[in-house]
mmCIF file of C-alpha atoms in Angstrom:
data_model
loop_
_atom_site.group_PDB
_atom_site.id
_atom_site.type_symbol
_atom_site.label_atom_id
_atom_site.label_comp_id
_atom_site.label_asym_id
_atom_site.label_seq_id
_atom_site.Cartn_x
_atom_site.Cartn_y
_atom_site.Cartn_z
ATOM 1 C CA MET A 1 -59.472 3.448 20.050
ATOM 2 C CA ASP A 2 -58.437 2.886 16.423
ATOM 3 C CA GLN A 3 -56.891 5.974 14.798
ATOM 4 C CA THR A 4 -55.859 4.604 11.400
ATOM 5 C CA LYS A 5 -56.400 6.873 8.432
ATOM 6 C CA THR A 6 -56.660 6.033 4.779
ATOM 7 C CA GLU A 7 -53.985 7.052 2.298
ATOM 8 C CA ARG A 8 -56.342 9.647 0.854
ATOM 9 C CA GLU A 9 -56.949 11.235 4.284
ATOM 10 C CA ILE A 10 -53.214 11.316 5.019
ATOM 11 C CA ALA A 11 -52.515 12.893 1.613
ATOM 12 C CA GLU A 12 -55.071 15.656 2.258
ATOM 13 C CA LEU A 13 -53.789 16.185 5.800
ATOM 14 C CA VAL A 14 -50.119 16.464 4.764
ATOM 15 C CA GLY A 15 -50.740 18.202 1.450
ATOM 16 C CA VAL A 16 -49.161 15.675 -0.922
ATOM 17 C CA SER A 17 -50.493 13.284 -3.522
ATOM 18 C CA GLN A 18 -51.952 9.918 -2.645
ATOM 19 C CA LYS A 19 -49.229 8.292 -4.784
ATOM 20 C CA CYS A 20 -46.566 9.950 -2.601
ATOM 21 C CA VAL A 21 -48.189 8.580 0.555
ATOM 22 C CA ASN A 22 -48.441 5.113 -0.995
ATOM 23 C CA THR A 23 -44.778 5.117 -2.123
ATOM 24 C CA THR A 24 -43.588 6.322 1.280
ATOM 25 C CA LYS A 25 -45.638 3.639 3.009
ATOM 26 C CA LEU A 26 -44.235 0.896 0.758
ATOM 27 C CA ASN A 27 -40.663 2.149 1.273
ATOM 28 C CA PHE A 28 -41.165 2.122 5.035
ATOM 29 C CA GLN A 29 -42.577 -1.401 4.994
ATOM 30 C CA ALA A 30 -39.661 -2.652 2.883
ATOM 31 C CA THR A 31 -36.765 -0.860 4.591
ATOM 32 C CA SER A 32 -38.053 0.584 7.894
ATOM 33 C CA ARG A 33 -36.928 3.997 6.610
ATOM 34 C CA VAL A 34 -38.895 6.894 5.234
ATOM 35 C CA HIS A 35 -36.263 8.823 3.284
ATOM 36 C CA ASN A 36 -35.238 8.157 -0.307
ATOM 37 C CA PHE A 37 -31.981 6.392 -1.015
ATOM 38 C CA GLY A 38 -29.280 8.400 -2.746
ATOM 39 C CA ASN A 39 -27.963 5.612 -4.918
ATOM 40 C CA CYS A 40 -27.573 7.494 -8.147
ATOM 41 C CA GLY A 41 -24.287 8.434 -9.767
ATOM 42 C CA ARG A 42 -20.948 6.745 -9.893
ATOM 43 C CA PRO A 43 -19.677 5.260 -6.628
ATOM 44 C CA PRO A 44 -16.539 6.913 -5.232
ATOM 45 C CA LYS A 45 -13.242 5.434 -6.361
ATOM 46 C CA LEU A 46 -11.564 6.000 -2.998
ATOM 47 C CA SER A 47 -12.738 4.716 0.358
ATOM 48 C CA ASP A 48 -12.552 6.830 3.513
ATOM 49 C CA ARG A 49 -9.437 4.909 4.457
ATOM 50 C CA ASP A 50 -7.780 5.786 1.129
ATOM 51 C CA VAL A 51 -8.630 9.460 1.619
ATOM 52 C CA SER A 52 -7.187 9.470 5.138
ATOM 53 C CA TYR A 53 -3.994 7.852 3.786
ATOM 54 C CA ILE A 54 -3.644 10.722 1.291
ATOM 55 C CA PHE A 55 -4.122 13.238 4.141
ATOM 56 C CA ARG A 56 -1.424 11.497 6.176
ATOM 57 C CA LEU A 57 0.974 11.787 3.235
ATOM 58 C CA VAL A 58 0.247 15.507 2.949
ATOM 59 C CA ARG A 59 0.593 16.113 6.690
ATOM 60 C CA LYS A 60 3.873 14.214 6.766
ATOM 61 C CA ASN A 61 5.355 16.330 3.958
ATOM 62 C CA PRO A 62 3.236 19.365 2.950
ATOM 63 C CA SER A 63 5.539 20.293 0.070
ATOM 64 C CA THR A 64 4.930 17.005 -1.780
ATOM 65 C CA SER A 65 3.458 17.445 -5.254
ATOM 66 C CA TYR A 66 0.165 15.894 -6.357
ATOM 67 C CA ARG A 67 2.078 13.694 -8.790
ATOM 68 C CA GLN A 68 4.354 12.335 -6.043
ATOM 69 C CA ILE A 69 1.372 11.634 -3.775
ATOM 70 C CA ALA A 70 -0.418 9.779 -6.590
ATOM 71 C CA ALA A 71 2.722 7.746 -7.357
ATOM 72 C CA GLU A 72 3.186 6.769 -3.706
ATOM 73 C CA PHE A 73 -0.501 5.873 -3.367
ATOM 74 C CA ASN A 74 -0.415 3.773 -6.552
ATOM 75 C CA SER A 75 2.694 1.900 -5.414
ATOM 76 C CA LYS A 76 1.090 1.057 -2.061
ATOM 77 C CA PHE A 77 -2.427 0.172 -3.278
ATOM 78 C CA GLU A 78 -2.422 -2.069 -6.338
ATOM 79 C CA GLU A 79 -6.220 -2.515 -6.587
ATOM 80 C CA HIS A 80 -6.903 0.927 -8.044
ATOM 81 C CA LYS A 81 -4.788 3.629 -9.620
ATOM 82 C CA ILE A 82 -5.399 7.332 -9.144
ATOM 83 C CA SER A 83 -4.177 10.357 -11.042
ATOM 84 C CA ARG A 84 -2.815 13.614 -9.699
ATOM 85 C CA GLU A 85 -6.201 15.207 -10.525
ATOM 86 C CA THR A 86 -7.933 12.740 -8.201
ATOM 87 C CA VAL A 87 -5.485 13.700 -5.452
ATOM 88 C CA ARG A 88 -6.135 17.393 -6.139
ATOM 89 C CA ARG A 89 -9.935 16.920 -5.963
ATOM 90 C CA VAL A 90 -9.754 14.886 -2.739
ATOM 91 C CA LEU A 91 -7.614 17.515 -1.029
ATOM 92 C CA ALA A 92 -9.643 20.441 -2.402
ATOM 93 C CA LYS A 93 -12.834 18.895 -1.023
ATOM 94 C CA LYS A 94 -11.320 19.173 2.445
ATOM 95 C CA GLY A 95 -10.026 22.701 1.858
ATOM 96 C CA ILE A 96 -6.378 21.874 1.159
ATOM 97 C CA GLU A 97 -5.129 23.545 -1.991
ATOM 98 C CA SER A 98 -1.676 24.002 -3.428
ATOM 99 C CA TYR A 99 0.205 27.240 -3.131
ATOM 100 C CA SER A 100 3.593 28.226 -4.438
ATOM 101 C CA ALA A 101 6.065 29.264 -1.783
ATOM 102 C CA VAL A 102 7.043 32.917 -1.864
ATOM 103 C CA LYS A 103 10.582 33.355 -3.107
ATOM 104 C CA LYS A 104 12.635 35.213 -0.542
ATOM 105 C CA PRO A 105 16.307 36.065 -0.552
ATOM 106 C CA LEU A 106 18.506 34.389 2.025
ATOM 107 C CA LEU A 107 19.754 36.435 4.968
ATOM 108 C CA THR A 108 23.054 38.096 4.259
ATOM 109 C CA LEU A 109 25.836 38.304 6.815
ATOM 110 C CA SER A 110 25.055 41.976 7.481
ATOM 111 C CA ASP A 111 21.352 41.141 8.046
ATOM 112 C CA ARG A 112 22.274 38.468 10.573
ATOM 113 C CA ILE A 113 24.572 40.878 12.411
ATOM 114 C CA LYS A 114 21.826 43.533 12.526
ATOM 115 C CA ARG A 115 19.343 40.982 13.911
ATOM 116 C CA TYR A 116 21.797 39.869 16.565
ATOM 117 C CA LYS A 117 22.463 43.448 17.676
ATOM 118 C CA TRP A 118 18.727 44.206 17.787
ATOM 119 C CA CYS A 119 18.115 41.130 19.950
ATOM 120 C CA LYS A 120 20.893 42.052 22.356
ATOM 121 C CA GLU A 121 19.425 45.569 22.677
ATOM 122 C CA LYS A 122 15.891 44.347 23.361
ATOM 123 C CA ARG A 123 16.537 41.300 25.543
ATOM 124 C CA ASN A 124 16.070 43.135 28.871
ATOM 125 C CA LEU A 125 12.831 44.913 27.959
ATOM 126 C CA THR A 126 9.785 44.246 30.140
ATOM 127 C CA ASP A 127 6.250 43.503 28.990
ATOM 128 C CA LYS A 128 5.347 47.169 29.562
ATOM 129 C CA ASP A 129 8.139 48.250 27.232
ATOM 130 C CA TRP A 130 6.885 45.885 24.507
ATOM 131 C CA ALA A 131 3.299 47.164 24.971
ATOM 132 C CA LYS A 132 4.280 50.718 23.995
#
């Protein structure tokens, strides 16, 4: 039983133009795929491997600046140079953004003594005592 339909019948059945059906059919015959290719825009400067190298640098030392990361990357990979803005964009895409550390005063001698005394007081407390 032959169930082939014409392009016009398919277009009416699906609710699209005959041109759309024809283009989709030609794309499928040429590439064995139905979807459109997203080959517009500039190709990415960094490969997935480059991006993972930048992440390793950040994980190794989270307090490293964007400029230092870019300099280390550029010294290791000669084929392409990146700026600190490129590093910032790559990390921001994955949810890593820069934050300034909160400035806190160092512990004074009296603070350390108070902490030590507090710890000695509380060291024998049970879980029930801490739950209060």
